[in-house]
Short mmCIF file of C-alpha atoms in Angstrom, two decimals:
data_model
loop_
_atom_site.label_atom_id
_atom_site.label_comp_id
_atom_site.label_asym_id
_atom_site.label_seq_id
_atom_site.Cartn_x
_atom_site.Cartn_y
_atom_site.Cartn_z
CA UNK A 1 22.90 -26.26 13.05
CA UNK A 2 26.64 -25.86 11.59
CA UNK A 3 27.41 -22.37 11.30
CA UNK A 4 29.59 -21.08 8.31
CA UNK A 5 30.03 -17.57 9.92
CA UNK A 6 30.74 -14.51 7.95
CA UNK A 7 34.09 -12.44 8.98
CA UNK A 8 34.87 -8.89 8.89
CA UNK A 9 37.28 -9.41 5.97
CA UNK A 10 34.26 -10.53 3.83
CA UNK A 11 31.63 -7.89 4.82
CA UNK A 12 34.18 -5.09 4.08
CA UNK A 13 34.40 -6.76 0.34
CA UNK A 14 30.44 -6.18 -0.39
CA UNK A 15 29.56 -2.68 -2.00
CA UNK A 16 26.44 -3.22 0.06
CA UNK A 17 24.35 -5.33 2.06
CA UNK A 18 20.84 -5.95 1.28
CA UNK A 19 19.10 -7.35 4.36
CA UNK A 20 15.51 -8.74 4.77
CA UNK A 21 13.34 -6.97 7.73
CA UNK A 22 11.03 -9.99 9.12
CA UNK A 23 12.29 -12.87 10.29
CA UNK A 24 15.98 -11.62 10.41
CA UNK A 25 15.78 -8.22 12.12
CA UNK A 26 12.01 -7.84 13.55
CA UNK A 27 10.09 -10.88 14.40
CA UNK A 28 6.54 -10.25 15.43
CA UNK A 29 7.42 -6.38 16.03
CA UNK A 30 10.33 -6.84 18.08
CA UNK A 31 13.76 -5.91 17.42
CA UNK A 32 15.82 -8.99 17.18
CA UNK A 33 19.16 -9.70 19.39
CA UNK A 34 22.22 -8.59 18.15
CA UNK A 35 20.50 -6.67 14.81
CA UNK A 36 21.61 -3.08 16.49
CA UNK A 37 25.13 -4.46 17.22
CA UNK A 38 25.37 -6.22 13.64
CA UNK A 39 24.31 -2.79 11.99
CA UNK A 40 26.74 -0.80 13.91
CA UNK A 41 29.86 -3.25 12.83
CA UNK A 42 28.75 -2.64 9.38
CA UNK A 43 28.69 0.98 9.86
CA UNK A 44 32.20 0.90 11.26
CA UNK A 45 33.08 -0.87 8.56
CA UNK A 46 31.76 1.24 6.02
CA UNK A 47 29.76 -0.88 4.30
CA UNK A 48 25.82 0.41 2.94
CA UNK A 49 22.82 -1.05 3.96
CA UNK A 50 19.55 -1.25 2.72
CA UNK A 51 16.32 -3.36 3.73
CA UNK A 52 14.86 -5.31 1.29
CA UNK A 53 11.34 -6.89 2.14
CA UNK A 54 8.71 -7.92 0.84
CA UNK A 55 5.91 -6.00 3.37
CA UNK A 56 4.64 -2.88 2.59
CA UNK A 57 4.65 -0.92 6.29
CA UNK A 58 4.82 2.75 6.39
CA UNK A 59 8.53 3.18 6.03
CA UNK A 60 8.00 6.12 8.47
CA UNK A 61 6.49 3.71 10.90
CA UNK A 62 9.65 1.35 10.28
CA UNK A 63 11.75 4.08 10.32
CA UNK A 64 10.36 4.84 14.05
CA UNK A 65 10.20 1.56 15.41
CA UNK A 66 14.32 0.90 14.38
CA UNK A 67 14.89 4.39 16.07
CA UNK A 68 13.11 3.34 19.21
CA UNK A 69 15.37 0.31 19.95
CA UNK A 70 18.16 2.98 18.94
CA UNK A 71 18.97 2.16 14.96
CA UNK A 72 18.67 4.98 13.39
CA UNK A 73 17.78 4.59 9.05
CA UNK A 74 15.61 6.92 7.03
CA UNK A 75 12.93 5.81 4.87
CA UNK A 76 15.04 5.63 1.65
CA UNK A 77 17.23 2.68 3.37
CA UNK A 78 14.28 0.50 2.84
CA UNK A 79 12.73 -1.05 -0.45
CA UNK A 80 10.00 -2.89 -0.25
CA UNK A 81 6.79 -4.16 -2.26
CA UNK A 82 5.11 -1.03 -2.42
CA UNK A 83 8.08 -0.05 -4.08
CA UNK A 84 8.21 -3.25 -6.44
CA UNK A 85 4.26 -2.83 -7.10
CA UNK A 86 4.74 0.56 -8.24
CA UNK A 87 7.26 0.24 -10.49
CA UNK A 88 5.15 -2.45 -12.28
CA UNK A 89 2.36 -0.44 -12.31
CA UNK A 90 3.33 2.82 -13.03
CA UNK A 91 3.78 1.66 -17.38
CA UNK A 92 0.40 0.09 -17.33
CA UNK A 93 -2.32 1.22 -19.37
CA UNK A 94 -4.56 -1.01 -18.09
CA UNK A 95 -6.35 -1.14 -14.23
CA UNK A 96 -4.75 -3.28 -12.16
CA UNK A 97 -5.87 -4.41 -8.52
CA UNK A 98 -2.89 -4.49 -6.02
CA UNK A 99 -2.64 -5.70 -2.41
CA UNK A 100 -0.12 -5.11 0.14
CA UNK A 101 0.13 -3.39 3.85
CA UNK A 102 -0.96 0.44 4.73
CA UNK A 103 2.27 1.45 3.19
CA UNK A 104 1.51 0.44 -0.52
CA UNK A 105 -1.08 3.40 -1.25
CA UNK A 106 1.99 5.64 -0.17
CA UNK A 107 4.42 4.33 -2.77
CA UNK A 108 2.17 4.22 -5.37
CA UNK A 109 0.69 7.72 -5.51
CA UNK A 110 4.48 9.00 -5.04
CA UNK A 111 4.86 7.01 -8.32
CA UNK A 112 2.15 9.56 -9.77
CA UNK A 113 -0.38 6.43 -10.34
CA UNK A 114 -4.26 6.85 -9.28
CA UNK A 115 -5.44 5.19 -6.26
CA UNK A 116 -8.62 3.94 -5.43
CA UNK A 117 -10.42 1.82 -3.16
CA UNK A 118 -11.67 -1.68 -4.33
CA UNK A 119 -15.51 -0.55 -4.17
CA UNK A 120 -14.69 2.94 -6.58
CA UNK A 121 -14.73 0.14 -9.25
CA UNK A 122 -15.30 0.83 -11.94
CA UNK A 123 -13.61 4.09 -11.47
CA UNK A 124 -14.42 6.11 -15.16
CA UNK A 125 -13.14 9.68 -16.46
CA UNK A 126 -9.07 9.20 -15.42
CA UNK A 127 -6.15 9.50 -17.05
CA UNK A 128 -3.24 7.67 -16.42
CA UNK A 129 -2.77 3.90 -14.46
CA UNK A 130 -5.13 3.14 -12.31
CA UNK A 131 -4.31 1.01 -9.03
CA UNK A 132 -7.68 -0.28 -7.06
CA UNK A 133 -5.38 -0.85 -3.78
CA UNK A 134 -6.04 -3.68 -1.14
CA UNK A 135 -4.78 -3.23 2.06
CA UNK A 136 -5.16 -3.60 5.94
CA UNK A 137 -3.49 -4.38 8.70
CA UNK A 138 -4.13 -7.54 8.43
CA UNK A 139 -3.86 -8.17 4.72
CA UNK A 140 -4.58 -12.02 4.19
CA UNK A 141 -8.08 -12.08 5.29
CA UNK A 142 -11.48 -13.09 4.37
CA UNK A 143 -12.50 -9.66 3.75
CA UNK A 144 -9.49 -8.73 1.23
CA UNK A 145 -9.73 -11.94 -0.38
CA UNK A 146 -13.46 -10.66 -1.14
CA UNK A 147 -12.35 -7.38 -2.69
CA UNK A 148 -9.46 -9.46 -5.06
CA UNK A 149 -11.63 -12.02 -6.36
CA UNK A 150 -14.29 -9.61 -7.39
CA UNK A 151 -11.72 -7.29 -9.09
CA UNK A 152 -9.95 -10.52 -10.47
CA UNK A 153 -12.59 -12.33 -11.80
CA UNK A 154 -13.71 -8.55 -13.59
CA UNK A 155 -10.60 -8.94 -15.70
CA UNK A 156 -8.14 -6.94 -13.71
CA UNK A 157 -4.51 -8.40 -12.82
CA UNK A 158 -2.77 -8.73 -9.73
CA UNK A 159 -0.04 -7.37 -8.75
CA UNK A 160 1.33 -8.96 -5.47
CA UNK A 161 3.68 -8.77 -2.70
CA UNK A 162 4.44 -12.28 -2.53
CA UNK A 163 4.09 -15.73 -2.68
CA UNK A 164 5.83 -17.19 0.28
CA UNK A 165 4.34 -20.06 2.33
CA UNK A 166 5.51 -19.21 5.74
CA UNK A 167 5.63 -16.02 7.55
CA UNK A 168 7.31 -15.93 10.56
CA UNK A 169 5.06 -14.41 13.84
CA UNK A 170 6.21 -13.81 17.21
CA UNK A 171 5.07 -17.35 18.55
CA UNK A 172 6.08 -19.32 15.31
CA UNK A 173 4.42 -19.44 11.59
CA UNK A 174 2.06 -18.45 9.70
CA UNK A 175 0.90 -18.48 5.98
CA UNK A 176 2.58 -16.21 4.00
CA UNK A 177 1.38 -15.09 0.41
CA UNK A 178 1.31 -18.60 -1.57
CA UNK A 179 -1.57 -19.99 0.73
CA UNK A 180 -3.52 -16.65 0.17
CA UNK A 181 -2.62 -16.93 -3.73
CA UNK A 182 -3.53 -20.79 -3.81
CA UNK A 183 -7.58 -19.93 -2.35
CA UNK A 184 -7.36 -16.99 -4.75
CA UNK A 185 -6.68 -19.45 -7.48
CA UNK A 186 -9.18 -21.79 -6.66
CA UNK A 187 -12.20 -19.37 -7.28
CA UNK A 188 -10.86 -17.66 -10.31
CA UNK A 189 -8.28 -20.67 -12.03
CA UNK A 190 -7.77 -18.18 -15.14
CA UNK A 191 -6.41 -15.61 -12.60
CA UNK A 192 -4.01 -13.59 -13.60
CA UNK A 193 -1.20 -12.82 -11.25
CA UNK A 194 1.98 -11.26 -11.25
CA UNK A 195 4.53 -11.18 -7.89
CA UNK A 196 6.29 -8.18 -7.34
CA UNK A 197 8.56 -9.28 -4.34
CA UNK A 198 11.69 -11.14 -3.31
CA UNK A 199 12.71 -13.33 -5.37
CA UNK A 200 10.82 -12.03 -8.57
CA UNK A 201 12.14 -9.52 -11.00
CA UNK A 202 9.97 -6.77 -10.15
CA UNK A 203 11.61 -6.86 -6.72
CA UNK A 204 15.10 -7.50 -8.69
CA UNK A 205 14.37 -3.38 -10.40
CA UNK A 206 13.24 -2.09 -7.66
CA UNK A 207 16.46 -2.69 -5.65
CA UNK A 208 18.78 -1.95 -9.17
CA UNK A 209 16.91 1.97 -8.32
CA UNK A 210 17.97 1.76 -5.03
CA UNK A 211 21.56 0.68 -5.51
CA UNK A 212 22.68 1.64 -8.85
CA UNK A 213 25.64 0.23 -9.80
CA UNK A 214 26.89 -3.37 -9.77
CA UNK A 215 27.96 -5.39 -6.45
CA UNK A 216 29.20 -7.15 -5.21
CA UNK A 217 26.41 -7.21 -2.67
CA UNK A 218 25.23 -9.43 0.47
CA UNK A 219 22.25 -10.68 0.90
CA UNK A 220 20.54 -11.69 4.48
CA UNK A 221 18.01 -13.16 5.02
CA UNK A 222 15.73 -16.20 6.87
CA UNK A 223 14.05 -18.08 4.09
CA UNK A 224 15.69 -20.40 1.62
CA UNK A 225 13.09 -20.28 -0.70
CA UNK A 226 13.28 -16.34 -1.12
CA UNK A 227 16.19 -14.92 0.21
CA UNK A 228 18.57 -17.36 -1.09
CA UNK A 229 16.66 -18.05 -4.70
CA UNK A 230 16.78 -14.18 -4.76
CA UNK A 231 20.47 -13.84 -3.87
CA UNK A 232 21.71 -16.39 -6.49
CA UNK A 233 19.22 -15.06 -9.37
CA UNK A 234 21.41 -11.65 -9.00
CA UNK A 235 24.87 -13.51 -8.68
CA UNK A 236 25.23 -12.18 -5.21
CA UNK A 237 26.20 -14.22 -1.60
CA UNK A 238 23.92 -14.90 0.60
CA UNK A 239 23.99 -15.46 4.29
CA UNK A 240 20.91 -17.26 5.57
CA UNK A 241 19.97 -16.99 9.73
CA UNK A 242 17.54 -19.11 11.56
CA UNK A 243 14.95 -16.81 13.31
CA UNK A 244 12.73 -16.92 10.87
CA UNK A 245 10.87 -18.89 8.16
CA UNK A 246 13.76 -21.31 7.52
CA UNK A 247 14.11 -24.13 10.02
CA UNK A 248 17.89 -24.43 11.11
CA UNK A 249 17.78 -27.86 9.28
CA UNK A 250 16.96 -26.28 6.32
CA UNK A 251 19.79 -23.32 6.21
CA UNK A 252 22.64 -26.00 7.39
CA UNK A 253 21.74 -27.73 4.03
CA UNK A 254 21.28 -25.19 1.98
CA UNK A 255 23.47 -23.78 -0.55
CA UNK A 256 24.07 -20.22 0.66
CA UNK A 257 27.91 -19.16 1.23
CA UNK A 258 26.97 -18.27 5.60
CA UNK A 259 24.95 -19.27 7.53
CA UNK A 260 24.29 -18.43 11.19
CA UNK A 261 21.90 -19.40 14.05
CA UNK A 262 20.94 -14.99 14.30
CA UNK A 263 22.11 -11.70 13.90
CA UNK A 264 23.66 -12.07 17.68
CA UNK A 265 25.89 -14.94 16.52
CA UNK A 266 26.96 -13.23 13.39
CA UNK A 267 27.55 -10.20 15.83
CA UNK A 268 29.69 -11.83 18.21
CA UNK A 269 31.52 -13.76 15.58
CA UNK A 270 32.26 -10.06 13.81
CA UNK A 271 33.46 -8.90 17.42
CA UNK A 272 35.21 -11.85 18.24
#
């Protein structure tokens, strides 16, 4: 792919740097090359950074993985769609179903909203939004779609991470939210849905919390049909790598400002 790298010049002119988690730093649970080298140039630099991802992981159990391979963030550096969901939630005064990863529960009862399992419905004799949460380890699965249809097709909305196609695993990809969304769709066609991540505006308030303030801001990350459509929604840069969802094809002919084959390359090109 053709590289347009990033220099030190330009990261030093972004208030902050919002940077995507999979696919860019982690990939299958393992720290990327060059992401601990990249964050400490920033650092150096004085430049903020803050995840931005549309998972829904424990930040503590982020928070401890980073600090493992020596990266060192606390759990308010990270906004993700637990974060997004909640926010959407929390002015409802209707139930709403939501899915998402082990994390989600977390961020919505810290958003004083009432969680309950999927089988508590109909939950009676509570004030206040009601969230029936769906969530697992392994969140796109046969049993979870199970739980969404029935609360779906009962009336309730969704509220969803995402509706991404890919998702990038440690041997290569997998389906991401849209195929999940698409089967969802296909046994209740009056669904209703609403997406709460990257690039959606749910996702868009949830970081505006976060960062308060205007940019200009960075953002990283692997897919073209997120990150980027996220970035120029917001009026911000973008710098796309290819370790994750987008093919290197795809980033060389896309339309974001850098590009760069990883975090290493941007690292050595910062050090250079």
């Amino acid at each position: 792919m053709v590289d347009r790298p990033i220099g030190r010049a330009d990261i030093a002119g972004y208030r902050g740097i919002l940077c995507d988690l999979d696919g860019v730093v982690l990939r299958g649970g393992r720290l990327l090359d060059g992401a601990v080298r990249f964050a400490e140039i920033v650092a150096d630099l004085g430049v903020p950074l803050v995840f931005v991802t549309n998972g829904s992981w424990p930040k503590e159990q982020v928070v401890g993985e980073l600090a493992a391979a020596g990266w060192s963030i606390e759990p308010h550096d990270i906004v993700n769609s637990g974060d997004s969901i909640a926010l959407e939630a929390k002015g409802s005064n209707q139930p709403l179903v939501a899915a998402g990863g082990p994390g989600l529960p977390v961020a919505l009862a810290a958003a004083g909203i009432v969680v309950a399992a999927p089988e508590e419905f109909p939950l009676t004799g509570v004030s206040g939004p009601i969230v029936y949460a769906v969530t697992g380890e392994q969140l796109f699965s046969y049993e979870s779609l199970t739980w969404i249809y029935r609360l779906v097709d009962a009336g309730l909305e969704l509220l969803f991470p995402s509706d991404e196609r890919y998702f990038p695993l440690a041997d290569g990809l997998g389906p991401g939210g849209g195929p999940f969304l698409a089967a969802l769709r296909e046994m209740v066609p009056g669904a209703r849905v609403r997406i709460c991540g990257k690039p959606h505006p749910p996702m868009v308030a949830a970081v505006g919390n976060r960062l308060g303030g205007e940019g200009p801001f960075l953002m990283i990350g692997d897919n073209p049909d997120v990150d980027l459509v996220f970035a120029h929604a917001n009026g911000w840069d973008c710098l796309l790598v290819a370790t994750g969802a987008g093919t290197p094809e795809r980033i060389a002919a896309s339309t974001a400002r850098f590009t760069a084959a990883g975090l290493a390359a941007v690292a050595d090109t910062l050090e250079a």
